[in-house]
């Protein structure tokens, strides 16, 4: 689990703990990692190790990937939700958003890819926001969209080796990352729900998935709206 | 640290109290400690399974414990579980089901009628189960907990350490501080199956007879009562008693039952539908006088959990649950007075339950149970008419020296509550100055 303190990763980890898995948790907040590790241990994980890392520091990835060995299942779940308007006026914010949400996972995936064995599966959380650039969050959307394209290529590369690459595209999920938003309405999903979809995909799927599934339909429409109509919306 | 905060309207389970709140959602114990030092008045919030206003804090702050949901340790030799306060009993039971022991399973000694409550909420209401006569309340099985106070302290409380604060917090309605972690003692059961016996009850006298007779050999008891039965038939219903056992030929446990998607229209809960339900349910035994079967604990302990959001059945107005206990020596007489008052008024609903409390005392200062008989009834909220009926029930309870359950209350008079809590004055000393609730301001604020 890379980004193990993320709400979705934590729920996925619980599903694997219940199956008695050995789990490697990498994340920035040491104390939270320890809390989560204890919890997973109680829930049935046969071993849990933690690794403190700042995912913006891509130079530090070598030893981390070394420490995690050759995982059967990998989830990359870190990311930030940058303030779009802030980023529009700030080179720093834009660069940082792209670093955390695109460059960093891309670097990590390339390092990891060499260590994976046949039958392994990697899931990476991208976003429905990556499927069409929109004025309200195209910096985040571009990073996630770029990551989706990266995964597409990686999948192409690893498929002959029997390694599956899953691009997880959640819609609105009720996690600390989205605490600033109004969470009313039927489109919001709980992280437990999204975690179940991810676990299922890690066990049998390949390619992109939407979670909850209905986002597939929503995005099919949104990506097909002609620009002259799309540009009139505030999306 | 940036603690998540949302401004929103929050309803309690009965859906007739809705207020604006600021909801803080700490993700760690450190954040929780910071949240309690906040703007005040604050109140901890679990899964909102309290019916009335005791889990609400109108126009003030709720500290939502949903993200404090981590286990800390599970000692399989001693049967002791340590977890954060936002862990639900559901999560604990699910975990225990995956940890068979050589001689059975560990289980929570006390569970309320729904498993969707948090450990913090179970402590703060000192909840009881169908086995009060055998195990007492939830609070009796707490080894210790950590309590975050608004002065920044995090205090370990147990019967030995900070004993007074321990007693005040058990049943303390969230007013003494925020429980962050707790250690719970488990009990060993031979399997996760129950032998269940349903007995048709003719009337109230028959209820007391069966209750008496069931004391030997059975651990869990409750009777469903046909609330519309009057005269000689008052108290008619079905007595269900059960005990853990090892048995085969079980019914499969089903997961994920139906859901009530939206608030039901008001006719859904009306006199004719209630009458129909009671008639049908009352025939559950199909003429048999008694029936024994072997069943997973879920449907026996948590029958309502099979229908998600069943509280929306009562429509926009919501409903009140009235739960009182009347002391042993007057139990028969007072219950005999309560039932016809409810029947005559024709407002009562599907769920009417009679249950016995035993004399195991709780460590809690404001704990609800006392030796005697407890009655719980749901009433759709019809405004004044309903409140007036509940006042009449209060009068009978008060007369008998009984009390009402704060977890279910949203309207009883201050007088009622003062009588119900003989240790109220001692309790006041342990209330955290930054903590309050709608219930507390409404009831104990006035003497
Ligand atoms: C279908 C159903 C059946 C029920 N059956 C029973 C029953 O058989 N027996 C019984 O006793 N009760 C029963 N109840 C009531 C329920 O058990 C209690 O109301 C319980 O306390 C709810 O827990 P909660 O986590 O939802 O807490 P909430 O309702 O959210 O809060 C309850 C109280 O706990 C406090 N609190 C919550 N978390 C903490 C914390 N971390 N630290 C300090 N205080 C905290 C709150 O401030 C509040 O005062 C039933 C409820 C329902 C809906």
XYZ file of C-alpha atoms and ligand atoms in Angstrom:
735
model
C 0.000 0.000 0.000
C 1.579 3.256 -1.100
C -0.329 6.110 0.487
C -1.507 3.751 3.204
C -3.086 6.438 5.365
C -5.533 7.338 2.623
C -9.063 6.351 3.555
C -9.521 4.130 0.516
C -6.173 2.363 0.947
C -6.957 1.709 4.576
C -10.230 0.024 3.692
C -8.568 -2.096 1.014
C -5.894 -3.083 3.531
C -8.607 -4.212 5.948
C -10.047 -6.535 3.315
C -6.631 -8.106 2.767
C -5.901 -8.266 6.497
C -9.060 -10.326 6.983
C -7.607 -12.793 4.497
C -4.400 -13.092 6.506
C -2.171 -11.182 4.081
C 1.291 -9.797 4.814
C 1.013 -6.063 4.314
C 3.554 -3.319 3.634
C 2.356 0.197 4.436
C 4.143 3.254 3.088
C 3.060 6.756 3.959
C 4.118 10.045 5.416
C 2.467 10.125 8.845
C 4.364 7.690 11.069
C 1.918 7.666 13.933
C -1.059 7.010 11.724
C 0.798 4.210 10.011
C 1.408 2.629 13.403
C -2.274 2.933 14.341
C -3.285 1.364 11.057
C -0.676 -1.383 11.369
C -1.986 -2.360 14.815
C -5.539 -2.362 13.517
C -4.652 -4.591 10.565
C -2.793 -6.948 12.822
C -5.882 -7.372 15.010
C -8.012 -7.874 11.915
C -5.950 -10.855 10.901
C -2.954 -9.701 8.852
C -0.154 -12.211 9.301
C 2.492 -9.475 9.264
C 2.454 -5.716 8.811
C 5.430 -3.454 8.216
C 5.473 0.304 7.879
C 7.694 2.647 5.932
C 7.816 6.408 6.379
C 8.203 8.311 3.139
C 7.374 11.617 1.529
C 6.021 10.777 -1.908
C 7.228 14.091 -3.311
C 10.774 12.918 -2.677
C 11.105 10.569 -5.638
C 14.834 10.236 -5.030
C 14.020 8.233 -1.897
C 12.000 5.571 -3.711
C 14.831 3.110 -4.321
C 15.197 1.806 -0.761
C 11.423 1.808 -0.291
C 10.824 -0.391 -3.292
C 13.665 -2.590 -2.072
C 11.942 -2.880 1.307
C 8.605 -3.913 -0.120
C 10.037 -6.885 -1.997
C 7.960 -8.345 -4.795
C 4.330 -7.792 -3.849
C 1.493 -9.961 -5.182
C -0.883 -7.035 -4.978
C -0.009 -3.359 -5.026
C -2.189 -0.323 -4.458
C -0.986 3.209 -5.110
C -3.446 5.491 -3.403
C -1.763 8.778 -2.577
C -2.697 12.041 -4.143
C -3.704 15.589 -3.330
C -6.598 17.683 -4.466
C -4.951 20.961 -5.421
C -6.790 24.238 -5.404
C -7.350 24.874 -9.115
C -7.614 28.644 -8.907
C -4.555 28.827 -6.705
C -2.622 26.691 -9.160
C -3.628 28.884 -12.099
C -1.715 31.764 -10.558
C 1.167 29.799 -9.069
C 3.960 27.952 -10.825
C 4.883 26.275 -7.544
C 1.406 24.929 -6.855
C 1.025 23.663 -10.402
C 4.401 21.942 -10.364
C 3.751 20.424 -6.964
C 0.323 19.129 -7.955
C 1.787 17.468 -11.028
C 4.678 16.054 -9.015
C 2.500 14.412 -6.364
C -0.277 13.228 -8.640
C 1.639 12.272 -11.773
C 5.436 12.308 -11.659
C 5.749 10.543 -8.333
C 3.483 7.554 -9.062
C 4.973 7.267 -12.560
C 8.503 7.029 -11.136
C 7.366 4.571 -8.479
C 5.573 2.370 -11.006
C 8.604 2.093 -13.242
C 10.783 1.073 -10.305
C 8.206 -1.401 -9.120
C 7.473 -2.911 -12.522
C 10.850 -4.633 -12.678
C 10.246 -6.445 -9.412
C 6.800 -7.868 -10.135
C 6.271 -11.519 -10.903
C 3.771 -13.244 -13.129
C 0.300 -13.269 -11.552
C 0.858 -9.994 -9.698
C -1.594 -7.115 -9.959
C -1.148 -3.381 -9.492
C -4.018 -0.962 -8.913
C -3.540 2.782 -9.076
C -6.168 5.278 -8.027
C -6.647 7.893 -10.706
C -9.920 9.758 -11.094
C -12.870 10.375 -13.334
C -11.466 13.912 -13.361
C -8.761 12.617 -15.707
C -11.205 11.757 -18.455
C -11.988 15.244 -19.666
C -10.244 18.527 -18.951
C -12.583 20.904 -17.191
C -12.088 24.509 -16.165
C -12.823 23.710 -12.521
C -9.942 21.262 -11.970
C -7.770 20.667 -15.004
C -4.462 20.684 -13.127
C -5.550 17.716 -11.026
C -7.398 16.265 -14.009
C -4.324 16.490 -16.241
C -2.136 14.742 -13.675
C -4.663 11.943 -13.241
C -5.366 11.768 -16.974
C -1.642 11.562 -17.685
C -1.339 8.826 -15.109
C -4.149 6.901 -16.798
C -2.271 7.084 -20.087
C 0.941 5.992 -18.338
C -0.910 2.984 -16.896
C -2.219 2.125 -20.315
C 1.336 1.868 -21.597
C 2.545 -0.006 -18.550
C -0.303 -2.470 -18.980
C 0.786 -3.013 -22.552
C 4.314 -3.669 -21.358
C 3.401 -6.014 -18.501
C 0.518 -7.959 -20.027
C 2.803 -10.467 -21.773
C 4.378 -11.212 -18.399
C 1.007 -12.034 -16.861
C 0.924 -8.911 -14.702
C -2.319 -6.957 -14.545
C -2.491 -3.168 -14.276
C -5.718 -1.652 -13.016
C -6.616 1.994 -13.371
C -9.163 2.748 -10.657
C -11.329 5.760 -11.393
C -13.486 6.677 -8.419
C -16.151 9.337 -8.556
C -16.990 11.303 -5.404
C -15.768 9.477 -2.317
C -16.430 10.586 1.226
C -12.852 10.784 2.533
C -10.779 13.382 4.362
C -9.489 14.549 0.949
C -12.965 15.746 -0.015
C -13.931 17.172 3.359
C -14.116 20.643 1.898
C -17.001 19.654 -0.385
C -20.708 19.367 0.230
C -21.272 15.617 0.448
C -25.001 15.417 -0.025
C -26.567 13.518 -2.879
C -26.615 10.063 -4.428
C -23.261 10.335 -6.234
C -21.195 10.158 -3.037
C -19.761 6.764 -2.145
C -18.204 5.506 1.086
C -14.555 4.391 0.960
C -15.665 0.882 2.044
C -17.676 0.557 -1.138
C -14.837 1.739 -3.361
C -12.443 -0.574 -1.505
C -14.603 -3.604 -2.278
C -14.508 -2.728 -5.978
C -10.741 -2.318 -5.873
C -10.211 -5.620 -4.090
C -12.396 -7.378 -6.631
C -10.483 -5.791 -9.484
C -7.118 -6.681 -7.933
C -8.196 -10.302 -7.822
C -9.557 -10.637 -11.316
C -9.564 -7.607 -13.568
C -7.263 -5.731 -15.851
C -7.624 -2.279 -17.377
C -9.584 0.754 -16.186
C -12.524 0.435 -13.792
C -15.017 2.992 -12.579
C -16.197 2.893 -8.996
C -19.041 2.920 -8.154
C -19.848 1.413 -11.568
C -22.392 4.085 -12.588
C -19.563 6.571 -13.177
C -18.866 4.664 -16.329
C -22.165 5.920 -17.724
C -21.746 9.439 -16.420
C -18.270 9.744 -17.914
C -19.376 8.201 -21.197
C -21.747 11.147 -21.538
C -19.433 13.842 -20.205
C -16.592 12.896 -22.528
C -18.911 12.978 -25.536
C -20.580 16.338 -25.031
C -19.427 18.556 -27.943
C -17.064 21.341 -26.936
C -19.385 24.120 -28.020
C -21.967 22.884 -25.528
C -19.423 21.837 -22.914
C -17.873 25.309 -22.882
C -21.164 26.818 -21.825
C -21.243 24.715 -18.661
C -19.581 25.529 -15.359
C -18.397 21.938 -14.811
C -3.570 19.634 12.063
C -6.642 20.429 10.053
C -9.665 18.708 11.508
C -12.468 18.080 9.068
C -15.513 20.211 9.756
C -18.926 20.350 8.169
C -21.848 22.586 8.910
C -24.991 20.537 8.570
C -28.365 19.585 9.910
C -28.227 16.461 12.044
C -31.187 14.292 13.048
C -31.148 11.622 15.698
C -32.607 8.163 15.092
C -36.214 9.133 15.871
C -35.997 11.833 13.183
C -38.125 14.300 15.085
C -35.280 16.409 16.384
C -33.364 18.179 13.634
C -30.879 20.924 14.390
C -28.003 22.756 12.761
C -24.609 21.610 13.952
C -20.954 21.958 13.217
C -19.628 18.440 12.873
C -15.922 17.933 13.562
C -14.471 14.646 12.311
C -11.059 13.980 13.870
C -8.979 11.344 12.094
C -6.632 10.576 14.964
C -6.662 10.642 18.732
C -4.444 13.719 18.673
C -6.966 15.487 16.481
C -9.734 14.329 18.805
C -7.905 15.804 21.776
C -7.641 19.054 19.915
C -11.306 18.965 18.901
C -12.545 18.721 22.499
C -10.637 21.859 23.368
C -12.573 23.559 20.628
C -15.157 26.216 20.448
C -17.582 24.693 22.955
C -20.075 23.498 23.765
C -19.049 20.199 22.225
C -20.604 16.730 22.364
C -19.255 13.366 21.166
C -21.288 11.632 18.478
C -21.227 7.946 17.590
C -23.579 6.396 15.071
C -26.558 8.515 16.072
C -28.617 5.527 17.235
C -30.029 7.464 20.146
C -33.641 8.316 19.425
C -34.066 11.732 20.962
C -31.899 14.743 21.749
C -29.204 13.195 23.944
C -26.787 12.753 21.013
C -27.529 16.241 19.642
C -26.055 19.631 20.433
C -28.196 22.233 18.674
C -26.300 25.139 17.134
C -23.068 23.842 18.584
C -20.417 21.237 17.905
C -20.598 17.472 17.494
C -17.348 15.514 17.582
C -18.047 12.696 15.196
C -16.012 9.580 16.018
C -16.528 7.753 12.707
C -12.832 7.928 11.822
C -11.648 6.702 15.222
C -12.403 3.166 14.145
C -9.169 1.261 14.750
C -8.593 -1.839 16.772
C -5.604 -1.656 19.080
C -5.247 -5.216 20.334
C -7.092 -8.446 20.882
C -5.902 -10.760 23.612
C -7.305 -14.150 22.657
C -6.147 -15.785 25.870
C -7.868 -13.301 28.188
C -10.746 -12.339 25.921
C -9.996 -8.657 26.006
C -10.355 -6.257 23.124
C -8.913 -2.764 22.980
C -10.142 -0.351 20.326
C -10.837 3.258 19.523
C -14.213 4.588 20.604
C -15.655 4.877 17.101
C -15.380 1.136 16.451
C -18.874 -0.299 16.086
C -20.149 -3.364 17.883
C -20.826 -4.646 14.380
C -17.100 -4.481 13.569
C -16.196 -6.217 16.829
C -18.690 -9.035 16.290
C -17.540 -9.470 12.690
C -13.967 -9.730 13.907
C -14.785 -12.206 16.662
C -16.611 -14.410 14.177
C -13.318 -14.847 12.313
C -11.443 -15.933 15.458
C -12.745 -19.304 16.573
C -11.177 -20.592 19.803
C -10.686 -24.207 20.753
C -13.754 -24.080 22.989
C -16.077 -21.758 21.082
C -15.959 -18.038 20.360
C -15.388 -14.804 22.203
C -18.482 -12.601 22.192
C -19.606 -9.247 23.597
C -21.309 -9.944 26.927
C -23.841 -7.146 26.369
C -25.312 -5.975 23.075
C -28.270 -3.632 22.529
C -31.021 -4.255 19.954
C -28.843 -2.925 17.124
C -25.187 -3.638 16.425
C -24.754 -0.318 14.657
C -23.617 1.523 17.768
C -20.099 2.583 18.676
C -18.138 1.520 21.722
C -18.188 5.166 22.852
C -21.971 5.318 22.480
C -22.408 1.992 24.286
C -20.393 3.315 27.226
C -22.038 6.738 27.299
C -25.524 5.195 27.479
C -24.355 2.171 29.455
C -26.473 0.056 27.142
C -28.250 -3.112 28.191
C -29.201 -6.224 26.307
C -31.698 -9.020 26.566
C -29.559 -10.635 29.257
C -29.499 -7.888 31.851
C -30.412 -10.310 34.606
C -27.253 -12.317 33.879
C -24.649 -9.822 32.711
C -25.888 -6.383 33.761
C -24.998 -3.449 31.533
C -22.215 -2.809 29.013
C -20.335 -0.678 31.533
C -19.735 -3.675 33.772
C -17.537 -5.202 31.111
C -15.293 -2.211 30.521
C -11.780 -2.676 31.923
C -10.713 0.905 31.275
C -11.030 3.746 28.823
C -9.080 6.884 27.978
C -11.007 10.111 28.370
C -10.031 13.334 26.580
C -11.021 16.392 28.589
C -11.209 19.984 27.426
C -8.325 21.006 29.703
C -6.069 18.938 27.447
C -5.762 15.933 29.749
C -6.085 12.378 28.498
C -7.048 10.316 31.538
C -6.980 6.556 31.886
C -10.153 5.662 33.815
C -10.946 2.312 35.407
C -12.483 1.050 38.649
C -9.039 1.670 40.210
C -7.757 4.724 38.384
C -9.848 7.919 38.289
C -12.639 5.723 39.586
C -15.166 8.533 40.028
C -14.714 9.752 36.490
C -15.036 6.151 35.338
C -18.394 5.872 37.103
C -19.569 9.249 35.835
C -18.663 8.481 32.215
C -20.472 5.134 32.128
C -23.991 6.203 31.324
C -22.682 9.784 31.397
C -24.325 10.780 28.093
C -21.113 12.071 26.566
C -20.912 14.953 29.044
C -17.761 14.050 30.956
C -15.321 14.103 28.041
C -14.576 12.167 24.890
C -13.770 8.476 25.236
C -10.902 7.867 22.809
C -10.062 4.212 23.468
C -11.560 1.467 25.562
C -10.764 -2.026 26.740
C -13.701 -4.442 26.784
C -13.930 -7.831 28.500
C -15.468 -10.509 26.314
C -17.334 -13.660 27.249
C -16.873 -17.136 25.853
C -19.795 -18.749 24.067
C -19.888 -22.303 22.759
C -20.867 -21.192 19.247
C -22.434 -18.258 17.448
C -25.782 -20.028 17.386
C -28.697 -19.658 19.754
C -31.366 -22.012 20.811
C -34.486 -19.868 20.663
C -37.890 -20.579 22.084
C -41.000 -18.545 21.232
C -43.932 -18.845 23.564
C -47.378 -17.441 22.994
C -48.374 -15.164 25.851
C -52.061 -14.780 26.719
C -51.875 -11.678 28.862
C -49.731 -9.730 31.291
C -50.038 -12.231 34.141
C -48.937 -14.939 31.813
C -45.961 -12.773 30.801
C -44.768 -12.529 34.394
C -45.264 -16.257 34.872
C -43.186 -17.143 31.850
C -40.544 -14.554 32.749
C -40.222 -16.097 36.203
C -40.083 -19.607 34.882
C -37.505 -18.657 32.202
C -34.989 -17.390 34.738
C -33.471 -20.797 35.111
C -31.662 -22.047 32.073
C -32.272 -19.174 29.675
C -30.013 -16.148 29.388
C -31.710 -13.815 26.901
C -35.309 -12.689 27.169
C -37.746 -10.209 25.670
C -41.429 -10.234 24.871
C -43.100 -8.612 21.908
C -46.509 -7.308 22.887
C -49.551 -6.637 20.729
C -50.006 -3.033 21.691
C -53.630 -2.929 20.597
C -54.832 -5.796 22.770
C -57.165 -4.510 25.455
C -59.000 -5.701 28.543
C -58.239 -9.236 29.578
C -55.974 -9.686 26.573
C -53.710 -6.755 27.479
C -50.141 -7.922 27.391
C -50.840 -10.605 24.811
C -47.819 -11.369 22.667
C -44.850 -13.600 22.107
C -42.165 -14.283 24.682
C -38.794 -15.099 23.183
C -36.065 -16.657 25.270
C -32.754 -17.953 24.088
C -29.296 -19.148 25.020
C -26.041 -19.829 23.227
C -25.673 -23.428 22.312
C -24.026 -25.724 19.831
C -26.573 -26.915 17.360
C -26.757 -27.894 13.751
C -29.478 -27.670 11.107
C -29.406 -23.933 11.297
C -31.054 -21.376 9.123
C -28.465 -19.570 7.022
C -27.644 -16.049 8.124
C -28.601 -13.605 5.421
C -26.558 -10.510 4.812
C -27.870 -7.233 3.479
C -31.615 -7.070 3.870
C -34.107 -4.635 2.377
C -33.815 -0.888 2.785
C -36.380 1.859 3.284
C -35.176 4.293 0.617
C -37.093 7.447 1.426
C -39.374 8.763 4.110
C -42.594 6.789 3.867
C -45.904 8.610 3.345
C -47.833 9.131 6.561
C -50.521 6.540 5.817
C -47.872 3.813 5.982
C -47.941 4.030 9.746
C -51.588 4.372 10.567
C -53.986 2.559 12.815
C -55.117 0.021 10.151
C -51.598 -0.900 9.048
C -50.468 -1.267 12.635
C -53.443 -3.438 13.376
C -52.662 -5.565 10.367
C -49.020 -5.909 11.345
C -49.835 -6.889 14.896
C -52.389 -9.391 13.679
C -49.924 -10.983 11.290
C -46.962 -10.918 13.641
C -49.093 -12.269 16.455
C -49.797 -15.305 14.315
C -46.109 -15.956 13.785
C -46.478 -19.176 15.697
C -49.357 -20.369 13.503
C -51.411 -21.734 16.304
C -48.554 -23.475 18.052
C -48.106 -22.615 21.691
C -44.355 -22.717 21.501
C -41.612 -23.378 19.034
C -37.893 -23.996 19.429
C -35.284 -23.464 16.779
C -31.599 -22.968 16.299
C -30.692 -19.604 14.820
C -27.602 -17.437 14.246
C -27.404 -14.667 16.856
C -27.984 -11.865 14.318
C -31.737 -12.154 13.732
C -32.318 -12.884 17.437
C -30.357 -9.971 18.884
C -30.691 -7.476 16.047
C -34.000 -8.152 14.294
C -34.344 -4.577 13.045
C -30.861 -4.376 11.545
C -32.122 -6.449 8.608
C -33.957 -3.406 7.257
C -31.650 -0.458 6.672
C -33.057 2.936 7.575
C -36.265 1.471 8.970
C -36.671 4.670 10.962
C -37.695 6.423 7.731
C -40.894 4.354 7.809
C -42.396 6.949 10.083
C -42.294 9.676 7.453
C -41.212 13.256 7.760
C -42.498 13.708 11.304
C -40.372 10.928 12.709
C -41.297 9.087 15.871
C -40.739 8.887 19.596
C -39.706 5.815 21.412
C -40.910 5.656 24.967
C -38.828 3.443 27.197
C -39.305 3.333 30.931
C -38.469 0.964 33.747
C -40.657 0.413 36.783
C -39.205 -1.135 39.951
C -39.797 -4.750 40.778
C -42.348 -4.497 43.568
C -44.645 -2.281 41.521
C -43.791 -3.734 38.119
C -46.949 -5.754 37.591
C -49.290 -3.016 38.714
C -47.596 -0.224 36.796
C -47.239 -2.206 33.609
C -50.896 -3.079 33.917
C -51.584 0.657 34.001
C -49.225 1.593 31.166
C -50.535 -0.890 28.595
C -54.205 0.173 28.518
C -53.195 3.832 28.462
C -51.310 3.071 25.258
C -53.970 0.774 23.789
C -56.835 3.225 24.369
C -55.027 6.040 22.695
C -54.440 4.013 19.527
C -51.162 5.702 18.681
C -48.754 2.914 19.508
C -46.938 1.181 16.773
C -45.246 -1.993 15.609
C -42.636 -2.292 18.241
C -43.657 -2.865 21.827
C -41.275 -4.764 24.028
C -41.364 -5.925 27.641
C -38.210 -7.095 29.332
C -36.955 -7.777 32.844
C -33.964 -6.052 34.439
C -32.107 -7.891 37.175
C -30.353 -6.580 40.254
C -26.764 -6.504 39.021
C -25.800 -2.910 39.635
C -23.878 -0.911 37.094
C -20.813 1.167 37.889
C -22.490 4.104 36.117
C -23.930 7.055 38.028
C -26.729 7.768 35.559
C -27.303 4.259 34.249
C -30.840 3.566 33.198
C -31.522 -0.032 34.280
C -32.846 -0.823 37.767
C -34.361 -4.094 38.965
C -37.835 -4.252 37.464
C -39.705 -4.348 34.190
C -38.895 -2.213 31.192
C -41.344 -1.291 28.467
C -40.395 0.184 25.084
C -42.949 1.459 22.547
C -42.625 3.394 19.303
C -45.055 6.243 18.659
C -45.300 8.066 15.342
C -44.893 11.764 16.015
C -48.348 13.346 15.837
C -47.319 16.477 17.683
C -49.175 17.596 20.794
C -51.369 14.536 20.898
C -48.379 12.240 21.159
C -46.557 14.405 23.697
C -49.652 14.500 25.847
C -49.904 10.700 25.842
C -46.231 10.373 26.742
C -46.779 12.724 29.670
C -49.512 10.427 30.930
C -47.126 7.486 30.701
C -44.535 9.532 32.575
C -46.994 10.122 35.384
C -47.485 6.381 35.847
C -43.743 5.729 35.713
C -43.018 8.557 38.129
C -45.636 7.283 40.543
C -44.027 3.883 40.588
C -40.608 5.371 41.272
C -39.375 4.420 37.804
C -37.423 6.312 35.185
C -37.201 6.901 31.453
C -34.199 6.063 29.270
C -32.292 9.165 28.180
C -31.082 7.398 25.006
C -34.696 7.239 23.897
C -35.951 10.501 25.295
C -36.506 13.846 23.643
C -39.304 15.352 25.670
C -39.612 14.230 29.290
C -39.830 16.905 31.959
C -36.864 17.957 34.054
C -38.688 16.630 37.098
C -38.902 13.214 35.523
C -35.208 13.176 34.867
C -34.222 14.454 38.275
C -36.199 11.696 39.936
C -34.755 9.150 37.567
C -31.169 10.002 38.377
C -30.659 9.967 42.140
C -26.931 10.574 41.679
C -27.453 13.588 39.438
C -25.868 16.059 41.837
C -22.723 13.975 42.240
C -22.618 13.526 38.478
C -22.637 17.280 37.865
C -19.204 17.559 39.428
C -17.697 15.471 36.646
C -19.327 17.150 33.674
C -16.634 18.708 31.495
C -17.240 22.467 31.354
C -16.827 22.531 27.559
C -19.357 19.724 27.018
C -23.119 19.985 26.727
C -26.039 18.601 24.751
C -29.529 19.581 23.729
C -30.796 17.015 26.216
C -28.661 18.364 29.029
C -29.679 21.971 28.479
C -33.320 20.933 28.230
C -33.459 18.703 31.267
C -30.803 19.046 33.892
C -30.089 22.686 33.237
C -33.220 23.457 35.259
C -33.548 21.832 38.610
C -32.947 -0.393 16.777
C -32.357 0.068 18.072
C -32.372 -0.789 19.151
C -31.809 -0.391 20.363
N -31.829 -1.271 21.398
C -31.275 -0.921 22.568
C -31.218 -1.838 23.661
O -31.690 -2.960 23.566
N -30.608 -1.434 24.805
C -30.054 -0.205 24.927
O -29.492 0.093 25.975
N -30.097 0.693 23.929
C -30.690 0.354 22.761
N -30.707 1.259 21.721
C -30.093 2.579 21.924
C -28.616 2.570 21.547
O -27.988 1.406 21.985
C -27.920 3.723 22.258
O -28.549 4.918 21.954
C -26.435 3.817 21.904
O -25.805 4.587 22.879
C -26.196 4.441 20.543
O -24.821 4.477 20.263
P -24.231 5.416 19.129
O -22.846 4.960 18.860
O -25.168 5.484 17.984
O -24.138 6.775 19.884
P -24.925 8.158 19.669
O -26.383 7.896 19.657
O -24.334 8.885 18.536
O -24.533 8.846 21.024
C -25.032 8.342 22.244
C -24.378 9.023 23.410
O -23.035 8.613 23.477
C -22.186 9.722 23.548
N -20.934 9.311 22.922
C -20.765 8.767 21.682
N -19.463 8.517 21.465
C -18.793 8.891 22.576
C -17.419 8.921 22.946
N -16.466 8.484 22.120
N -17.095 9.390 24.164
C -18.041 9.841 25.008
N -19.347 9.850 24.707
C -19.719 9.389 23.512
C -22.947 10.812 22.842
O -22.525 12.084 23.244
C -24.354 10.523 23.295
O -24.580 11.058 24.561
C -31.246 0.893 20.501
C -31.229 1.761 19.407
C -31.784 1.365 18.204
C -31.749 2.310 17.036
